[in-house]
Amino acid sequence: MRWLRSLDPQLPREVWLLQLGGVMNSFGNGLVLPFLVIYLHDVRGFGLGVSGLVVAVSAAAQLTAGLVAGPLVDRFGPRTVLGAGLVMQSVGFGLFPLVRSPWHAFALIAIEGAGSAGFWPSQSTLIARLTPPARRHAAYAQQRVTMNLGIGLGGLSGGLIASVAHPSTFTVLFLVDAATFLAYVGVLGLVHDPGIAEEERAETAASYRPVLRDRLFVRLWGLNFLFVTAGYSLFNLVPPFARDHAHLSERQIGAVFFVNTGLIVVVQLPISRAIEGHRRLRALALMPLLWVGAWLLVDAGGYWLDGSAAFVVIMIALAVFGVGECFHGPAHQALVAEIAPDHLRGRYFAVHSLSWGLAGTVGPAVGGFLLASAPFTLWPAAAATCVLAALGSLRTEPLVPERYRRIPRTEPAPPVIDIAPAS
């Protein structure tokens, strides 16, 4: 029982409400994202290179709109910007069944990407405002749990629904995804924004200059760029690689994604608790090192194996990848929240989101063409980049202020004992 109590992230009620909305939202994304390239390539007949560019345009839209999102979050509040971003994402994916030409897909994914540019800095800022500093690493770890729980259930459900032979099944996926964004808007009505101190509010007109002068933040930005380029952004290329080279079915692909996200749900909080008191950047370096093994296993599964054997190996690979993901929230995301001043946190997270957008443009664009021309080169190249990211994490540690170098350790909440009054 003591071990179970130690896993309690001890978060405020409103943070839990945000996590509930995140589960619904990520369930919808899990329905769509693993099958987006398959839909464009196998249902609409677009080439793999073009399909990869569609994914890249979403990231490019995030990159463009992200610079506007930061000041909006700081000026109008994260809750308002988060709601607007959710509506834009709902429109973008909700109209995807109407795609017939590549420009349709590019236009709609640009709307979705612009909404996502507002989503991430506003959600992260709202979590930081609602969570005590000593529990922020746990809040961002829990954010990963809820996101992956939804994506895992969505991916499994999408694998059972999606069928290239029946294009209407993809319509179901997109419409349900659109509905989950709107459901999250409803949850936001139950959450208040505590705001910032009045003396800091007067400084919200500040430019991006203080953010860009922060050497530690710039280094963290560069690391995240590598993480996304060689890790997260290539995740959407695993399904077409597995289908075309390892001959996995849609259901097997859905199961692989479910194992990845299901494992994160199970081990995220224990890992977050285990690394409390340890150095952040050393913990962070473990993530890309685990990804090296994961990508080499994916490559081996498609090159040497087929059918059930490839299914097992690729499932193990994405499970290893998932364990690595568990270090990002408590080690990296929480550190960004700690070093950002309250009145500039929206801008810090907006610039931080640009690393996702820029890397999310480079990764799928380069990866999509490599997948089409030299598919078995893609994964070793990604693994080599992950090695560089691990070394960069270790070299960044001297820049971290001493008070932030270790992940805060807190004692588990004591059990509540209800003692009945004597009769």
Coordinates of C-alpha atoms in Angstrom, one line a residue:
M1 CA 0.0 0.0 0.0
R2 CA 2.9 2.4 0.8
W3 CA 4.3 1.8 -2.7
L4 CA 0.9 2.5 -4.3
R5 CA 0.6 5.7 -2.3
S6 CA 4.0 6.8 -3.4
L7 CA 2.7 6.8 -7.0
D8 CA 0.0 9.4 -6.2
P9 CA 1.1 12.5 -8.1
Q10 CA -0.6 14.7 -5.5
L11 CA -2.1 17.1 -8.0
P12 CA -4.9 19.7 -7.6
R13 CA -8.4 18.9 -8.7
E14 CA -8.4 21.2 -11.6
V15 CA -5.2 19.7 -13.0
W16 CA -7.0 16.3 -12.9
L17 CA -9.8 17.9 -14.9
L18 CA -7.3 19.0 -17.5
Q19 CA -6.0 15.5 -17.6
L20 CA -9.5 14.1 -18.1
G21 CA -10.0 16.4 -21.1
G22 CA -6.6 15.3 -22.3
V23 CA -7.6 11.6 -22.3
M24 CA -10.7 12.3 -24.4
N25 CA -8.7 14.5 -26.8
S26 CA -5.8 12.1 -27.2
F27 CA -8.2 9.2 -27.7
G28 CA -9.4 11.0 -30.9
N29 CA -5.8 11.7 -32.0
G30 CA -5.0 8.0 -31.4
L31 CA -7.8 7.1 -33.8
V32 CA -6.3 9.2 -36.6
L33 CA -2.6 9.8 -36.3
P34 CA -1.3 6.2 -36.7
F35 CA -3.4 5.9 -39.9
L36 CA -3.1 9.3 -41.4
V37 CA -0.3 8.4 -43.9
I38 CA -2.1 5.1 -44.7
Y39 CA -5.3 7.1 -45.4
L40 CA -3.5 9.5 -47.7
H41 CA -1.4 6.9 -49.5
D42 CA -3.7 3.8 -49.7
V43 CA -7.1 5.4 -49.7
R44 CA -6.6 8.7 -51.6
G45 CA -3.7 7.5 -53.7
F46 CA -1.1 10.1 -52.8
G47 CA 2.6 9.2 -53.0
L48 CA 4.5 8.4 -49.8
G49 CA 6.6 11.5 -50.3
V50 CA 3.5 13.7 -50.6
S51 CA 1.8 12.0 -47.7
G52 CA 4.9 12.7 -45.6
L53 CA 4.8 16.3 -46.6
V54 CA 1.2 16.6 -45.5
V55 CA 2.3 15.6 -42.0
A56 CA 5.2 18.0 -42.3
V57 CA 2.8 20.9 -43.2
S58 CA 1.0 20.4 -39.8
A59 CA 4.3 20.9 -38.1
A60 CA 5.1 23.9 -40.4
A61 CA 1.8 25.5 -39.5
Q62 CA 2.7 25.0 -35.8
L63 CA 6.0 26.7 -36.5
T64 CA 4.4 29.7 -38.1
A65 CA 1.5 30.2 -35.7
G66 CA 3.5 29.4 -32.6
L67 CA 5.2 32.8 -32.6
V68 CA 1.7 34.4 -32.3
A69 CA 0.4 31.9 -29.7
G70 CA 2.9 32.8 -27.0
P71 CA 2.0 36.5 -26.6
L72 CA -1.7 35.6 -26.9
V73 CA -1.3 33.1 -24.0
D74 CA 0.5 35.7 -21.8
R75 CA -2.1 38.4 -22.7
F76 CA -5.4 36.7 -22.8
G77 CA -4.7 33.7 -20.6
P78 CA -4.0 30.0 -21.4
R79 CA -7.6 28.8 -21.0
T80 CA -8.9 31.1 -23.8
V81 CA -6.1 30.3 -26.2
L82 CA -6.5 26.5 -25.4
G83 CA -10.2 26.6 -26.3
A84 CA -9.6 28.4 -29.6
G85 CA -6.9 25.9 -30.5
L86 CA -9.2 23.0 -29.8
V87 CA -11.9 24.4 -32.1
M88 CA -9.4 24.9 -34.9
Q89 CA -8.1 21.3 -34.6
S90 CA -11.7 20.0 -34.6
V91 CA -12.4 21.8 -37.9
G92 CA -9.1 20.7 -39.5
F93 CA -9.6 17.0 -38.8
G94 CA -13.4 17.0 -39.0
L95 CA -13.2 18.0 -42.7
F96 CA -10.5 15.4 -43.6
P97 CA -13.0 12.9 -45.1
L98 CA -13.6 15.4 -47.9
V99 CA -10.0 15.3 -49.1
R100 CA -9.7 14.4 -52.7
S101 CA -6.6 16.3 -53.9
P102 CA -3.3 17.0 -52.1
W103 CA -4.1 20.7 -51.7
H104 CA -7.2 19.8 -49.7
A105 CA -5.0 17.8 -47.3
F106 CA -2.4 20.6 -47.1
A107 CA -5.1 23.3 -46.3
L108 CA -6.9 21.3 -43.6
I109 CA -3.7 20.1 -41.9
A110 CA -2.5 23.7 -41.9
I111 CA -5.7 24.6 -39.9
E112 CA -5.1 21.7 -37.6
G113 CA -1.4 22.7 -37.1
A114 CA -2.3 26.3 -36.3
G115 CA -4.7 25.1 -33.7
S116 CA -2.1 22.8 -32.3
A117 CA 0.3 25.8 -32.1
G118 CA -2.1 27.3 -29.6
F119 CA -2.9 24.1 -27.8
W120 CA 0.5 23.1 -26.4
P121 CA 1.9 26.3 -24.9
S122 CA -1.5 27.2 -23.4
Q123 CA -2.1 23.7 -21.9
S124 CA 1.5 23.6 -20.5
T125 CA 1.2 27.1 -19.1
L126 CA -2.2 26.4 -17.5
I127 CA -0.8 23.2 -15.9
A128 CA 2.2 25.2 -14.5
R129 CA -0.1 27.9 -13.1
L130 CA -2.4 25.4 -11.4
T131 CA 0.4 23.1 -10.0
P132 CA 2.8 23.9 -7.0
P133 CA 6.4 24.0 -8.2
A134 CA 7.4 20.9 -6.2
R135 CA 4.8 18.9 -8.1
R136 CA 5.3 20.2 -11.6
H137 CA 7.4 17.2 -12.7
A138 CA 4.6 14.9 -11.5
A139 CA 2.0 17.0 -13.4
Y140 CA 3.9 16.8 -16.6
A141 CA 4.5 13.1 -16.1
Q142 CA 0.8 12.6 -15.5
Q143 CA 0.2 14.6 -18.7
R144 CA 2.2 11.9 -20.5
V145 CA 0.1 9.2 -18.8
T146 CA -3.2 10.6 -19.8
M147 CA -2.1 11.5 -23.3
N148 CA -0.7 8.0 -23.9
L149 CA -3.7 6.3 -22.4
G150 CA -6.0 8.1 -24.8
I151 CA -3.7 7.5 -27.8
G152 CA -3.3 3.8 -26.9
L153 CA -7.0 3.2 -26.6
G154 CA -7.6 5.3 -29.7
G155 CA -4.9 3.4 -31.7
L156 CA -6.3 0.1 -30.7
S157 CA -9.8 1.2 -31.6
G158 CA -8.6 2.7 -34.9
G159 CA -6.9 -0.5 -35.8
L160 CA -10.2 -2.4 -35.3
I161 CA -12.2 0.2 -37.4
A162 CA -9.8 1.3 -40.2
S163 CA -9.8 -0.7 -43.4
V164 CA -8.3 0.4 -46.7
A165 CA -10.9 -1.7 -48.4
H166 CA -13.7 0.4 -46.8
P167 CA -12.8 4.1 -47.0
S168 CA -15.8 5.1 -45.0
T169 CA -14.2 3.6 -41.9
F170 CA -11.7 6.5 -42.0
T171 CA -14.5 9.0 -42.1
V172 CA -15.6 7.6 -38.7
L173 CA -12.1 8.0 -37.3
F174 CA -11.9 11.7 -38.4
L175 CA -15.4 12.6 -37.1
V176 CA -14.9 11.0 -33.7
D177 CA -11.5 12.8 -33.4
A178 CA -13.2 16.2 -34.2
A179 CA -15.8 15.5 -31.5
T180 CA -13.1 14.8 -28.8
F181 CA -11.6 18.3 -29.4
L182 CA -15.0 19.8 -28.7
A183 CA -15.5 17.6 -25.6
Y184 CA -12.3 19.0 -24.2
V185 CA -13.7 22.6 -24.7
G186 CA -16.5 21.5 -22.4
V187 CA -14.1 20.4 -19.7
L188 CA -12.3 23.7 -19.9
G189 CA -15.5 25.3 -18.6
L190 CA -14.9 23.6 -15.2
V191 CA -11.3 25.0 -14.9
H192 CA -10.3 28.5 -13.9
D193 CA -7.1 30.3 -14.7
P194 CA -5.4 31.7 -11.6
G195 CA -3.6 34.3 -13.6
I196 CA -0.4 36.0 -12.6
A197 CA 0.5 38.7 -10.1
E198 CA -0.4 42.3 -11.0
E199 CA 3.1 43.6 -11.0
E200 CA 4.1 40.8 -13.5
R201 CA 1.0 41.5 -15.6
A202 CA 2.4 44.9 -16.5
E203 CA 5.4 43.2 -18.0
T204 CA 3.4 40.9 -20.4
A205 CA 4.1 43.3 -23.3
A206 CA 7.8 42.2 -23.2
S207 CA 9.2 40.8 -26.5
Y208 CA 10.8 37.4 -27.1
R209 CA 14.2 38.9 -26.5
P210 CA 14.5 37.6 -22.8
V211 CA 13.5 34.1 -24.0
L212 CA 16.1 34.0 -26.7
R213 CA 18.8 35.4 -24.4
D214 CA 18.3 32.5 -22.0
R215 CA 21.2 30.2 -22.8
L216 CA 19.9 27.2 -20.9
F217 CA 16.5 27.5 -22.6
V218 CA 18.1 27.8 -26.1
R219 CA 20.2 24.6 -25.3
L220 CA 17.0 22.8 -24.2
W221 CA 15.3 23.9 -27.3
G222 CA 18.1 22.4 -29.4
L223 CA 17.9 19.1 -27.6
N224 CA 14.2 18.9 -28.1
F225 CA 14.7 19.6 -31.8
L226 CA 16.9 16.5 -31.9
F227 CA 14.4 14.4 -29.8
V228 CA 11.5 15.3 -32.1
T229 CA 13.5 15.0 -35.4
A230 CA 14.9 11.6 -34.7
G231 CA 12.2 10.3 -32.4
Y232 CA 8.6 11.5 -32.0
S233 CA 8.2 12.8 -35.6
L234 CA 9.2 9.5 -37.1
F235 CA 6.5 7.7 -35.1
N236 CA 3.9 8.3 -37.9
L237 CA 6.2 6.6 -40.4
V238 CA 6.3 3.3 -38.5
P239 CA 2.8 2.2 -39.7
P240 CA 3.5 2.5 -43.5
F241 CA 7.0 0.9 -43.0
A242 CA 5.5 -1.9 -41.0
R243 CA 2.7 -2.4 -43.5
D244 CA 4.8 -2.3 -46.6
H245 CA 8.0 -4.0 -45.5
A246 CA 7.0 -6.2 -42.5
H247 CA 3.5 -6.9 -43.9
L248 CA 1.7 -6.1 -40.7
S249 CA -2.1 -5.6 -40.9
E250 CA -4.0 -2.5 -39.8
R251 CA -5.1 -4.4 -36.7
Q252 CA -1.5 -5.5 -35.8
I253 CA -0.4 -1.9 -36.3
G254 CA -3.1 -0.7 -33.9
A255 CA -2.0 -3.3 -31.4
V256 CA 1.6 -2.2 -31.6
F257 CA 0.7 1.4 -30.8
F258 CA -1.6 0.2 -28.0
V259 CA 1.3 -1.7 -26.4
N260 CA 3.6 1.4 -26.7
T261 CA 1.1 3.7 -25.1
G262 CA -0.3 1.2 -22.6
L263 CA 3.2 0.5 -21.3
I264 CA 3.8 4.3 -20.9
V265 CA 0.5 4.4 -18.8
V266 CA 1.8 1.6 -16.6
V267 CA 5.4 2.7 -16.1
Q268 CA 5.3 6.5 -16.3
L269 CA 4.5 7.3 -12.7
P270 CA 6.9 4.6 -11.3
I271 CA 9.7 6.0 -13.4
S272 CA 8.8 9.6 -12.5
R273 CA 8.8 8.6 -8.8
A274 CA 12.1 6.6 -9.2
I275 CA 14.0 9.5 -10.7
E276 CA 13.0 12.0 -8.0
G277 CA 16.1 13.3 -6.3
H278 CA 18.3 12.4 -9.4
R279 CA 19.9 14.8 -11.9
R280 CA 17.5 15.8 -14.6
L281 CA 19.8 15.9 -17.5
R282 CA 21.3 12.5 -16.8
A283 CA 17.8 11.0 -16.6
L284 CA 17.0 12.8 -19.8
A285 CA 20.0 11.3 -21.6
L286 CA 18.5 7.8 -21.1
M287 CA 15.6 8.6 -23.4
P288 CA 17.5 8.9 -26.7
L289 CA 19.7 6.0 -25.8
L290 CA 16.7 3.8 -25.4
W291 CA 15.4 5.1 -28.7
V292 CA 18.6 3.9 -30.4
G293 CA 17.8 0.3 -29.6
A294 CA 14.1 0.9 -30.6
W295 CA 14.8 2.2 -34.1
L296 CA 17.4 -0.5 -34.8
L297 CA 14.8 -3.1 -33.8
V298 CA 12.3 -1.6 -36.2
D299 CA 14.8 -1.7 -39.0
A300 CA 15.7 -5.3 -38.3
G301 CA 12.0 -6.3 -38.1
G302 CA 11.3 -5.0 -41.5
Y303 CA 14.6 -6.2 -43.1
W304 CA 14.9 -9.7 -41.8
L305 CA 11.5 -10.7 -40.6
D306 CA 7.9 -10.9 -41.8
G307 CA 4.5 -11.5 -40.5
S308 CA 4.1 -12.6 -36.9
A309 CA 7.9 -12.5 -36.1
A310 CA 8.1 -9.0 -37.4
F311 CA 5.0 -8.1 -35.4
V312 CA 6.6 -9.2 -32.2
V313 CA 9.9 -7.5 -32.8
I314 CA 8.3 -4.2 -33.8
M315 CA 6.0 -4.4 -30.8
I316 CA 9.1 -4.8 -28.5
A317 CA 10.8 -1.9 -30.3
L318 CA 7.9 0.5 -29.7
A319 CA 7.7 -0.7 -26.1
V320 CA 11.3 0.2 -25.6
F321 CA 10.6 3.6 -27.3
G322 CA 7.7 4.1 -24.9
V323 CA 9.9 3.5 -21.8
G324 CA 12.3 6.2 -23.1
E325 CA 9.4 8.6 -23.6
C326 CA 8.7 8.5 -19.8
F327 CA 11.8 10.5 -19.1
H328 CA 10.7 13.5 -21.2
G329 CA 7.9 15.0 -19.1
P330 CA 9.6 15.0 -15.6
A331 CA 13.1 15.7 -16.8
H332 CA 12.7 18.1 -19.8
Q333 CA 9.2 19.7 -19.8
A334 CA 9.2 20.4 -16.1
L335 CA 12.6 22.1 -16.4
V336 CA 11.3 24.5 -19.0
A337 CA 8.4 25.4 -16.7
E338 CA 10.8 26.0 -13.8
I339 CA 13.2 28.3 -15.6
A340 CA 10.4 30.4 -17.2
P341 CA 9.2 33.6 -15.4
D342 CA 5.5 33.5 -14.7
H343 CA 4.7 36.5 -17.0
L344 CA 6.7 35.0 -19.9
R345 CA 5.8 31.3 -19.5
G346 CA 3.4 31.4 -22.5
R347 CA 6.2 32.7 -24.7
Y348 CA 8.7 30.2 -23.3
F349 CA 6.4 27.3 -24.1
A350 CA 5.5 28.9 -27.5
V351 CA 9.1 29.0 -28.5
H352 CA 9.6 25.5 -27.0
S353 CA 6.7 24.3 -29.2
L354 CA 8.5 25.6 -32.2
S355 CA 11.1 22.9 -31.7
W356 CA 8.3 20.4 -32.1
G357 CA 7.0 22.3 -35.2
L358 CA 10.4 22.7 -36.9
A359 CA 11.6 19.2 -36.1
G360 CA 8.2 17.9 -37.0
T361 CA 8.6 19.4 -40.4
V362 CA 12.1 18.2 -41.0
G363 CA 11.6 14.6 -39.6
P364 CA 8.5 13.5 -41.7
A365 CA 9.7 15.4 -44.8
V366 CA 13.1 13.8 -44.9
G367 CA 11.8 10.5 -43.4
G368 CA 9.0 10.2 -45.9
F369 CA 11.4 10.5 -48.9
L370 CA 13.9 8.1 -47.2
L371 CA 11.0 5.7 -46.6
A372 CA 10.2 5.8 -50.3
S373 CA 13.7 5.6 -51.7
A374 CA 15.9 3.9 -49.0
P375 CA 13.6 2.6 -46.2
F376 CA 16.2 0.6 -44.4
T377 CA 18.5 3.7 -44.1
L378 CA 15.9 5.7 -42.2
W379 CA 16.1 4.0 -38.9
P380 CA 19.9 3.7 -38.5
A381 CA 20.2 7.4 -39.4
A382 CA 17.6 8.2 -36.7
A383 CA 19.5 6.1 -34.2
A384 CA 22.7 8.0 -34.9
T385 CA 21.0 11.3 -34.3
C386 CA 19.7 9.9 -31.0
V387 CA 23.2 9.2 -29.9
L388 CA 24.1 12.9 -30.5
A389 CA 21.0 13.9 -28.5
A390 CA 22.2 11.8 -25.5
L391 CA 25.6 13.4 -25.6
G392 CA 24.1 16.9 -25.9
S393 CA 21.9 16.2 -22.8
L394 CA 25.0 15.5 -20.7
R395 CA 26.9 18.5 -21.9
T396 CA 23.9 20.8 -21.0
E397 CA 24.0 20.0 -17.3
P398 CA 26.6 22.6 -16.3
L399 CA 24.2 25.4 -17.5
V400 CA 21.4 24.3 -15.2
P401 CA 21.2 26.3 -11.9
E402 CA 22.0 24.1 -8.9
R403 CA 18.5 24.4 -7.5
Y404 CA 17.0 22.9 -10.6
R405 CA 19.6 20.2 -11.3
R406 CA 17.7 17.5 -9.4
I407 CA 14.1 16.5 -9.8
P408 CA 12.3 17.5 -6.5
R409 CA 11.6 14.6 -4.1
T410 CA 8.4 14.7 -2.0
E411 CA 7.1 12.3 0.5
P412 CA 3.9 10.3 -0.5
A413 CA 0.7 11.7 1.0
P414 CA -0.2 10.0 4.3
P415 CA -3.2 7.7 4.2
V416 CA -6.5 9.1 5.4
I417 CA -7.8 7.2 8.4
D418 CA -11.4 7.6 9.3
I419 CA -11.9 7.0 13.0
A420 CA -15.5 6.5 13.9
P421 CA -16.7 8.3 17.1
A422 CA -17.2 6.2 20.1
S423 CA -20.8 5.3 20.8

